[in-house]
Every structure is written in C-alpha cells, then in structure tokens.
Amino acid sequence: MPPETGAAAGAVSAIDPGVWHRLDARMLLLLPLQEILKNLPFLAVLVLAGSGSGRGPLWGLIGLAVTLAAGTLRWFTTRYQIGVAQVQVRRGLFRRRTMTVPRDRIRTVDLTAHVLHRIVGLASITIGTGRTDRKEDRGLKLDGLSAQDASWIREELLHRRSAVAAPTATTSQAGPAATELARWQPRWIAYGPFTLSGAVTVLAVVGFGLEIVNEGHLRVNRLGPIHSIIEQLGSASPTLLALVALVAAVILIALASTLGYLLAFWNFRLIRQAGTLQVTRGLLTNRVISIDERRLRGIELSEPLLLRWVKGARCIAIATGLRVGRGAERGGSMLVPPAPERIAASVSAELLGSTGPVQAALLEHGPVARRRRFNRVLLVMAPVLVLLLILWGLGALPAWPWLAATGLLLLLLPVAWDRYRSLGHAVVGQCLVVRSGSLVRRRSMVLTEGIIGWNLHQSFFQRRARVVNLIATTAAGRQAYRLQDLTLPESIRVAEEACPGLLSPFLE
C-alpha cells in the first residue's frame, strides 16, 4: 500500500498552518537506529582498529554513544512550519540554520516510507525546487512525519490549496478521477538482469568485505569451505580460472540487478490526475513522486545496450525541478522503469499528446559524422597497437598485450558504427527530437516551447571537417540537448524550424 493511502482516508491533519511543529515523537525510536545503520562501517572499523591495543570494545562503545546522541539530537533541534506563502525548516544546535522554500517555487513533492518508517506509521517528505543537481541542493526534507501529516502536506503543497484550512475529504473525493497510464507486471522482472544496476552493489560489497578483512588481519583462506575451493582451483589453468571468475561475476551481478529491480519498482504505478503525474513504487521502501505537468518539457526514451537487445526501454521525464545528475531513478524523473519498449513508447506518446515524436523517422547525420566516429577509435587504438607490436618484436613484452589490444579494437569498431547509426534528429510538430548514444541510446523529445536558447559549438577538428554541434538549451532535464556533427546550413534550418527567429538574429 502506498504510504499516503491509509493516511489520507478521510482524516484531518493535526498540522496548524503558520505554527512551528516538531517531528513526530516516534522518530526518537528510529533516529538512533538510523544513525547506527548509517555509521555501521565506521563503527566496525573503529572496533577492529582498536583491537590491536585491546581497547576495541571501548572505542566501539564510545562511537556507539556518540552515534546515539547525534541521532537523538536531530529530533530536539528540528522544527518546521507550513505557511501560506512558504515552507520553513529549522535545524542545528551549534550552527542554527533556517531553510525557506517559497511555495510558488515548489516543483516536486516526494513522499517516501522505508521499511522502518512503515513499521511505526511514519513517512518522509522531500520538497524539490529544481535549483541544481549538487548534493547539497537535494531539496528540503522532513524525515519523521506521521503518515497522515505527510500525506496532508503533500496534497497541500502539490495542489496549492489554501493553508488556512485542512482538507476534510479524501483525494479521490476532492478531485477528478485518476487515469492509470502504466502498471507494473510480473513479467517485467525479466528485464532486471539487463539493467546491470547490481554491478555497483556487488563492487561495493566486495570492497567493504576486503576492507574488513584487511583491517581485521583475517585469513579467509584458512576457512574450511574457502580453503577447499582454493585447493580445487589451484591446479586449474589460468584460462579456466578467468572463465569461472567471469561466470560467477555475471551470475552475481544478474542476481543483484534483479533484486534491486524488485526492491525499487515493485507495485509500480503511473497515474495522471488533475494535471499531476504520480509515480508510486517500491517494495521495502514505498515512494510516491508527484510531478506537475506544467513543468514537463519533454520525454526521453532511454535504451541501454543490453536492455535494447531484449526490446526494453525506460521512459524519463524532461521536467524542471527534477534532478538528473544523480540518475533518473534517484532524482525522481523516471516515469516508466525498464519495461517492454512498447509500454515506454505508449506512455511517451500519451504524455506528448502525439505518436509523431516517438515514431517519426529521423534524419541521418551524414558521412562526416560517420568518419569522425571511426577516426576517434583508430586515432586512439592504432598508435597503442603499433607500440605494443614493436615492444613485442623487441622481446620487451609477451604477445598477449597486443592480442588484447587487437581484440579491443575489433570490439570498438562495431560500437563506432552503432554510435553513428544512433545519431538522428527531426522537428516533429512542437517537438525537437534528438537521438544519440550507443551504450545508452537516448531519444530525447523536447517541446520547442521549453527551448530558451541555441549554442553552436565547433572544435578544432570540427572546423576542419566543416561541421558543428547544435545545442538546444532548456531549463529542464539535462539542460542541453546536443545535435552532433551537423553542417552549418542544416543546424540553422533545424533551429529556425523549431524556434523561428531565436537563432537567426545572431548570425552574420
């Protein structure tokens, strides 16, 4: 159940507009536990580092006490106020900070309830203003509201109702009926292994495990099961060992990716209601992301290489106020997770109001663009390959380095061809369509009304090849959408067709 469903079932919020409130008292149970879980690696290293002098448990207790005190102090030093014109949050003891967000600058409201929150009936709210993608500008966050208060705040800020009176009816009674655009289906699990999202998790776990082994001076090779495996593999050839390691890594990454997919997108729903897009998803952590459609400036269809092989794609919102620098999933701009391509395409067409930008054939970028993609590979790999061959001929290196370089070159040539084939552009109705990328192919469909400027960029090599990059600038999404290696007349034509009169006054 989404965190707001049970909370908003006709109850009236206890929040008084214009009055300073504390977080829910139940957070006194969770804050110390959250701090312990967050600092668990540090506490483990502290205990292991102190074990050499025999004071490991003492240092561990001191670290635990500081962690518990820090968690409890957060509750006593945090207050918030939901005003008519702004939202304010005060934090800190030695360094007092007051963060203020004008309500007319609010772009998104993200309601999240992880498993600990759900156990005690709490939730957190993140209010996004769309300032930047920097870590310190993630938005104003209230962690530790009752589910009822969090739901009321979300509805209040999202629908711009007057803050003088609390609602007396459920959302479904107060507004028009919702339209479901997409819903998670069990067969979508098959796309999980092809996202490769588990690679980071596996590397992090392995790195943390190696750090613990190193700090604790543990000899895992003496453990019974591991010792027997090492003995069995000791007589195997290096090629077989490499193959076993590769297969094991692929299996681990696939399992971790599938698990991460289930945790992130279980019970996914995309709902459209009263000019608002609402994304609900998550297994252990329920997350409700609300996007005002007035902030939507386009849609991006993202097709990573492995996902493209199995006819899958993702749908991402190009909207002001949504973070993209830390990833679409974490920033809240993902409208459809890895799913069948037709589902992502149909949602894109529904939100754009036309199938044209999604299905239109795109113009190719010509032979110069193709030549430049192959030249980049050859200019890097050919000198390296020649140098390795010379060193091998002189007896300074074995044969495998130049063989590996040759294999890499043969692998990169098809990638260069695919990068060229992915290039394309068109102006379809009120949309500028830009496609590029190979490892991650992106079809960005930007509404021309959201384009606020054009940049013409030309490198030294592009000047010699007489091509330019045309960059559409917008306040949404990635903020710059690049049409690569176009001739100057074609760049001017595209810019004038998309936004007449915006670029031509600046050309001689």
XYZ file of C-alpha atoms in Angstrom:
508
model
C 0.000 0.000 0.000
C 1.395 3.455 -0.868
C 2.191 5.447 2.249
C -0.468 8.054 1.635
C -3.346 5.646 1.030
C -4.026 4.686 4.605
C -3.036 8.073 5.914
C -5.440 10.131 3.899
C -8.526 8.014 4.423
C -10.731 10.906 5.385
C -8.705 12.036 8.419
C -7.987 15.659 9.227
C -4.361 16.644 9.711
C -3.242 17.929 13.090
C -0.907 20.468 11.459
C -1.792 24.101 12.160
C -0.699 26.398 9.330
C 1.758 29.070 10.419
C 2.726 27.238 13.643
C 6.127 25.669 14.309
C 5.964 21.885 14.773
C 8.368 19.154 15.816
C 8.825 15.894 14.009
C 6.710 13.000 15.207
C 7.825 11.690 18.627
C 8.088 8.169 17.207
C 11.232 9.313 15.398
C 13.004 9.130 18.775
C 12.898 5.366 18.260
C 14.121 5.451 14.665
C 16.733 8.215 14.591
C 19.278 6.394 16.815
C 18.751 3.187 14.852
C 19.154 5.008 11.534
C 22.379 6.606 12.721
C 23.739 3.207 13.795
C 22.913 1.623 10.441
C 24.390 4.581 8.551
C 27.616 4.527 10.575
C 27.916 0.741 10.896
C 31.016 0.514 8.637
C 32.701 3.271 10.655
C 31.858 1.534 13.943
C 33.170 -1.796 12.634
C 36.451 -0.210 11.503
C 36.709 1.581 14.860
C 36.388 -1.705 16.770
C 38.862 -3.507 14.510
C 41.376 -0.631 14.642
C 41.263 -0.588 18.446
C 41.539 -4.359 18.771
C 45.325 -4.156 18.317
C 45.667 -2.329 21.650
C 42.977 -4.383 23.373
C 40.594 -1.405 23.528
C 38.401 -2.275 20.567
C 35.180 -2.746 22.611
C 35.792 0.532 24.476
C 36.250 2.511 21.284
C 33.198 0.790 19.852
C 31.084 1.830 22.861
C 32.323 5.423 22.607
C 31.469 5.518 18.891
C 28.058 3.990 19.606
C 27.307 6.570 22.304
C 28.245 9.460 20.006
C 26.098 7.990 17.231
C 23.063 7.610 19.527
C 23.466 11.143 20.853
C 23.699 12.585 17.337
C 20.555 10.755 16.258
C 18.545 11.894 19.273
C 19.774 15.486 18.955
C 18.347 15.747 15.455
C 14.808 15.389 16.796
C 15.201 18.043 19.502
C 16.751 20.598 17.126
C 14.394 20.243 14.132
C 11.176 22.223 13.634
C 9.097 23.023 10.585
C 6.314 25.374 9.547
C 3.839 25.116 6.666
C 2.867 28.708 5.928
C 0.554 30.297 3.397
C 3.416 31.598 1.248
C 6.395 29.452 2.257
C 7.687 26.339 3.991
C 10.404 26.704 6.635
C 12.617 24.207 8.446
C 14.964 24.981 11.345
C 17.839 22.670 12.209
C 21.016 22.597 14.240
C 22.237 23.243 17.752
C 25.660 24.904 17.478
C 25.036 26.002 13.905
C 21.413 27.067 13.631
C 20.019 27.006 10.086
C 16.635 28.105 8.762
C 15.753 26.865 5.277
C 12.895 28.603 3.493
C 11.154 27.484 0.309
C 8.540 29.797 -1.281
C 5.515 27.743 -2.224
C 5.451 29.142 -5.755
C 8.944 27.677 -6.292
C 7.998 24.128 -5.334
C 8.418 21.798 -8.318
C 8.063 18.300 -6.869
C 6.905 16.622 -3.674
C 8.413 13.207 -2.990
C 6.784 11.104 -0.240
C 8.879 8.137 0.939
C 8.308 5.496 3.616
C 11.031 2.900 4.061
C 10.503 -0.309 5.984
C 11.335 1.190 9.403
C 9.003 4.106 8.761
C 6.190 1.757 7.795
C 6.572 -0.324 10.941
C 5.789 2.669 13.171
C 3.486 4.539 10.770
C 5.825 7.334 9.650
C 6.949 8.815 6.336
C 9.304 11.458 4.981
C 8.723 14.276 2.503
C 11.259 15.850 0.152
C 10.263 19.186 -1.373
C 12.130 19.893 -4.594
C 12.681 23.343 -6.051
C 14.752 22.302 -9.061
C 17.709 24.508 -8.236
C 20.698 22.303 -9.110
C 21.931 18.726 -9.199
C 24.505 19.279 -6.482
C 24.499 17.038 -3.459
C 23.770 19.890 -1.069
C 20.755 21.004 -3.129
C 18.705 17.841 -2.974
C 15.693 19.742 -1.652
C 14.073 20.429 1.664
C 13.479 17.175 3.536
C 11.229 16.415 6.521
C 12.127 12.957 7.793
C 9.829 11.727 10.536
C 6.248 12.858 9.936
C 3.242 10.755 10.687
C 1.847 9.165 7.540
C -1.302 11.274 7.939
C 0.603 14.575 8.219
C 2.953 13.672 5.375
C 0.013 12.899 3.095
C -1.721 16.154 4.015
C 1.429 18.215 3.398
C 1.935 16.558 0.030
C -1.619 17.287 -1.073
C -1.485 20.822 0.328
C 1.744 21.770 -1.414
C 1.025 19.918 -4.620
C -2.451 21.253 -5.323
C -1.751 24.763 -3.978
C -4.780 24.740 -1.704
C -5.082 27.428 0.911
C -3.070 26.628 4.023
C -5.712 28.154 6.266
C -7.878 25.040 6.481
C -7.042 21.357 6.408
C -8.805 19.030 3.969
C -11.888 17.172 5.085
C -12.178 14.674 2.240
C -10.003 12.139 0.511
C -8.076 12.982 -2.602
C -10.392 10.923 -4.774
C -13.402 12.849 -3.470
C -11.779 16.251 -3.882
C -10.513 15.885 -7.450
C -11.313 14.230 -10.761
C -10.825 10.533 -11.324
C -7.266 9.380 -11.948
C -6.121 7.784 -15.209
C -3.657 4.926 -14.923
C -1.016 5.161 -17.652
C 1.150 2.183 -16.660
C 1.256 -0.542 -14.014
C 3.989 -2.976 -13.029
C 3.562 -6.534 -14.293
C 5.376 -9.644 -13.026
C 6.902 -10.396 -16.427
C 8.860 -7.153 -16.212
C 11.200 -8.935 -13.764
C 12.884 -10.469 -16.820
C 14.323 -7.029 -17.639
C 16.017 -6.746 -14.232
C 19.253 -8.650 -15.092
C 19.775 -6.467 -18.180
C 19.911 -3.211 -16.224
C 23.337 -4.033 -14.677
C 22.371 -1.911 -11.676
C 23.668 -4.687 -9.410
C 27.250 -4.180 -10.601
C 27.733 -1.221 -8.266
C 26.222 -3.163 -5.351
C 28.482 -6.181 -5.924
C 31.577 -3.982 -6.170
C 30.598 -2.095 -3.003
C 30.035 -5.317 -1.034
C 33.322 -6.804 -2.251
C 35.193 -3.592 -1.424
C 33.681 -3.401 2.068
C 34.466 -7.073 2.687
C 38.093 -6.617 1.611
C 38.395 -3.587 3.897
C 37.099 -5.585 6.879
C 39.450 -8.480 6.079
C 42.393 -6.107 5.752
C 41.676 -4.151 8.944
C 40.987 -7.289 10.976
C 44.013 -9.166 9.595
C 41.711 -12.090 8.839
C 42.927 -15.075 6.838
C 39.863 -16.225 4.985
C 41.898 -18.757 3.007
C 42.086 -20.870 6.170
C 38.314 -21.200 6.497
C 37.116 -24.723 5.681
C 34.863 -24.153 2.627
C 37.059 -21.422 1.137
C 40.228 -23.490 1.742
C 38.769 -26.481 -0.088
C 37.651 -24.328 -3.047
C 41.140 -22.801 -3.320
C 42.718 -26.253 -3.298
C 40.389 -27.483 -6.064
C 41.062 -24.434 -8.233
C 44.786 -24.401 -7.501
C 45.541 -26.989 -10.159
C 43.312 -25.389 -12.809
C 44.695 -23.409 -15.726
C 44.639 -19.574 -15.636
C 42.186 -19.527 -18.547
C 39.745 -21.762 -16.666
C 40.097 -19.623 -13.525
C 39.373 -16.464 -15.502
C 36.340 -18.100 -17.099
C 34.996 -19.274 -13.733
C 35.512 -15.813 -12.244
C 33.715 -14.208 -15.211
C 30.734 -16.566 -14.984
C 30.493 -16.081 -11.216
C 30.605 -12.282 -11.641
C 27.884 -12.355 -14.304
C 25.624 -14.502 -12.117
C 26.166 -12.301 -9.046
C 25.518 -9.085 -10.994
C 22.388 -10.553 -12.606
C 21.001 -11.665 -9.243
C 21.838 -8.334 -7.591
C 20.313 -6.401 -10.515
C 17.104 -8.430 -10.347
C 16.857 -7.970 -6.590
C 17.472 -4.239 -6.922
C 14.843 -4.023 -9.660
C 12.253 -5.712 -7.437
C 13.069 -3.521 -4.441
C 12.901 -0.302 -6.471
C 9.944 -0.916 -8.800
C 7.655 -3.421 -7.102
C 3.991 -2.353 -7.410
C 4.936 0.465 -9.793
C 2.069 2.666 -10.968
C 1.965 5.802 -13.096
C -1.203 7.832 -12.572
C -2.372 11.043 -14.203
C -4.773 13.208 -12.242
C -5.694 16.895 -12.307
C -2.578 17.930 -14.222
C -0.284 15.892 -11.986
C 1.751 12.760 -12.700
C 2.120 10.458 -9.709
C 4.648 7.618 -9.652
C 4.233 5.022 -6.892
C 6.813 2.267 -6.472
C 8.921 0.261 -4.040
C 8.828 -2.980 -2.074
C 10.525 -2.319 1.264
C 10.580 1.432 0.725
C 7.390 2.939 -0.655
C 7.947 6.074 -2.693
C 5.358 8.443 -4.129
C 6.703 11.059 -6.560
C 4.402 13.804 -7.816
C 5.261 15.887 -10.893
C 3.299 18.925 -12.013
C 2.645 18.512 -15.756
C 3.096 22.240 -16.200
C 6.789 21.598 -15.508
C 7.038 18.919 -18.208
C 9.219 19.990 -21.134
C 9.515 16.692 -22.949
C 10.127 12.962 -22.661
C 13.243 10.838 -23.051
C 13.263 7.204 -24.163
C 16.398 5.577 -22.767
C 17.634 2.249 -24.160
C 20.826 0.855 -22.564
C 22.619 -1.603 -24.808
C 21.673 -4.829 -23.004
C 18.110 -3.621 -22.474
C 17.851 -2.761 -26.163
C 18.786 -6.339 -27.078
C 15.683 -7.647 -25.278
C 13.367 -4.927 -26.686
C 13.219 -2.972 -23.429
C 13.352 0.744 -22.663
C 12.856 3.338 -19.926
C 10.735 6.486 -20.032
C 12.186 9.570 -18.331
C 10.568 12.953 -17.781
C 12.292 16.076 -19.061
C 10.926 18.460 -16.446
C 12.065 21.475 -14.495
C 12.778 20.727 -10.852
C 13.792 17.077 -11.257
C 17.381 16.052 -10.558
C 19.123 14.148 -13.352
C 22.779 14.480 -12.286
C 22.407 11.670 -9.737
C 20.404 9.429 -12.042
C 16.808 9.387 -13.170
C 15.752 6.770 -10.620
C 17.137 8.617 -7.594
C 16.192 12.046 -8.917
C 12.587 11.010 -9.418
C 12.335 11.665 -13.155
C 11.795 8.035 -14.201
C 8.213 7.601 -15.390
C 8.494 4.002 -16.607
C 11.195 1.622 -15.301
C 12.896 -0.935 -17.571
C 9.885 -2.447 -19.317
C 8.747 -3.537 -22.801
C 9.629 -0.895 -25.365
C 6.010 -0.583 -26.488
C 4.922 0.356 -22.945
C 7.531 3.114 -22.674
C 6.660 4.349 -26.168
C 2.906 4.413 -25.481
C 3.379 6.380 -22.245
C 5.646 8.842 -24.070
C 3.079 9.345 -26.812
C 0.294 9.806 -24.258
C 2.191 12.486 -22.364
C 3.327 14.285 -25.515
C -0.172 14.144 -26.977
C 1.013 12.576 -30.225
C 2.717 9.456 -31.551
C 4.681 11.521 -34.093
C 7.776 12.324 -31.989
C 8.005 8.695 -30.840
C 7.581 7.009 -34.214
C 8.936 9.566 -36.689
C 11.910 8.572 -38.832
C 14.966 10.699 -38.049
C 17.406 12.384 -40.425
C 20.887 10.864 -40.558
C 23.962 12.990 -39.847
C 25.924 12.202 -42.992
C 29.319 10.712 -43.932
C 31.371 13.242 -41.947
C 29.727 12.135 -38.686
C 30.366 8.501 -39.599
C 34.018 9.156 -40.403
C 34.579 11.060 -37.173
C 33.303 8.156 -35.051
C 35.674 5.693 -36.697
C 38.560 8.167 -36.563
C 38.203 8.531 -32.805
C 38.668 4.783 -32.355
C 41.559 4.475 -34.805
C 43.439 7.539 -33.568
C 43.461 6.122 -30.040
C 43.914 2.402 -30.652
C 46.207 2.328 -33.698
C 49.244 4.010 -32.017
C 48.802 1.824 -28.940
C 48.644 -1.322 -31.063
C 51.722 -0.330 -33.096
C 53.708 0.421 -29.923
C 52.782 -2.936 -28.386
C 53.764 -4.763 -31.574
C 57.148 -3.023 -31.592
C 57.782 -3.889 -27.936
C 56.745 -7.497 -28.611
C 59.079 -7.670 -31.606
C 61.954 -6.393 -29.430
C 61.187 -9.018 -26.798
C 60.231 -6.459 -24.134
C 56.640 -7.688 -23.834
C 54.826 -11.006 -24.313
C 52.305 -11.470 -27.073
C 49.108 -11.136 -25.036
C 49.127 -7.284 -24.716
C 48.962 -6.674 -28.479
C 46.485 -9.524 -28.888
C 44.259 -7.945 -26.235
C 44.603 -4.530 -27.930
C 43.639 -6.085 -31.265
C 40.567 -7.691 -29.692
C 39.586 -4.369 -28.124
C 39.948 -2.615 -31.485
C 37.733 -5.203 -33.173
C 35.172 -4.656 -30.404
C 35.221 -0.864 -30.643
C 34.715 -0.690 -34.409
C 31.117 -2.041 -34.225
C 30.482 0.347 -31.324
C 31.618 3.259 -33.509
C 29.255 2.105 -36.247
C 26.393 1.801 -33.772
C 27.112 5.285 -32.409
C 26.807 6.667 -35.925
C 23.596 4.733 -36.643
C 22.122 6.075 -33.409
C 22.579 9.689 -34.477
C 19.420 11.334 -35.745
C 17.223 14.403 -35.436
C 13.919 15.837 -36.573
C 11.407 18.545 -35.766
C 8.000 16.893 -35.412
C 5.138 19.232 -34.628
C 6.044 21.068 -31.432
C 8.899 18.692 -30.546
C 12.603 18.661 -31.279
C 13.661 15.021 -31.449
C 17.330 14.202 -30.809
C 18.798 10.687 -30.707
C 22.356 9.672 -29.829
C 24.389 7.146 -27.868
C 25.349 3.516 -28.181
C 25.945 2.036 -24.733
C 22.908 4.100 -23.704
C 20.820 5.236 -26.669
C 18.601 8.188 -25.825
C 15.744 9.572 -27.885
C 15.036 12.974 -26.358
C 11.783 14.644 -27.401
C 11.955 18.255 -26.195
C 8.992 20.593 -26.521
C 10.084 23.607 -28.565
C 8.313 25.954 -26.151
C 10.798 24.836 -23.499
C 13.879 25.742 -25.580
C 15.320 29.005 -24.289
C 18.450 29.257 -26.441
C 20.777 27.721 -29.015
C 24.541 27.176 -28.883
C 26.749 26.474 -31.877
C 29.926 24.679 -30.786
C 32.800 23.793 -33.086
C 36.062 22.125 -32.059
C 39.363 22.364 -33.955
C 38.736 19.092 -35.782
C 35.131 20.032 -36.499
C 36.275 23.262 -38.147
C 38.473 21.238 -40.493
C 35.573 18.862 -41.212
C 33.122 21.817 -41.568
C 30.582 20.517 -39.112
C 29.200 21.926 -35.842
C 27.316 20.799 -32.764
C 23.920 22.443 -32.354
C 22.936 22.536 -28.681
C 19.365 23.213 -27.585
C 19.334 24.832 -24.150
C 16.435 24.356 -21.754
C 15.813 24.686 -18.034
C 14.626 21.081 -17.781
C 16.197 17.644 -17.765
C 19.841 17.589 -18.859
C 19.524 21.297 -19.757
C 21.471 20.833 -23.005
C 20.480 18.532 -25.875
C 23.200 18.161 -28.471
C 22.794 17.547 -32.211
C 26.260 16.353 -33.148
C 28.259 16.899 -36.331
C 25.744 18.752 -38.481
C 26.600 21.037 -41.345
C 26.083 24.707 -40.559
C 23.157 25.136 -43.013
C 21.402 22.109 -41.506
C 21.950 23.441 -37.986
C 20.404 26.791 -38.920
C 17.489 25.068 -40.640
C 16.711 22.909 -37.586
C 16.956 25.868 -35.201
C 14.689 28.051 -37.352
C 12.133 25.286 -37.838
C 11.976 24.542 -34.122
C 12.113 28.143 -32.791
C 11.725 30.681 -35.588
C 13.727 33.871 -35.042
C 15.617 32.684 -31.961
C 18.991 31.964 -33.605
C 18.985 33.881 -36.906
C 19.416 37.413 -35.395
C 22.831 36.363 -34.040
C 24.197 35.026 -37.340
C 26.235 37.120 -39.721
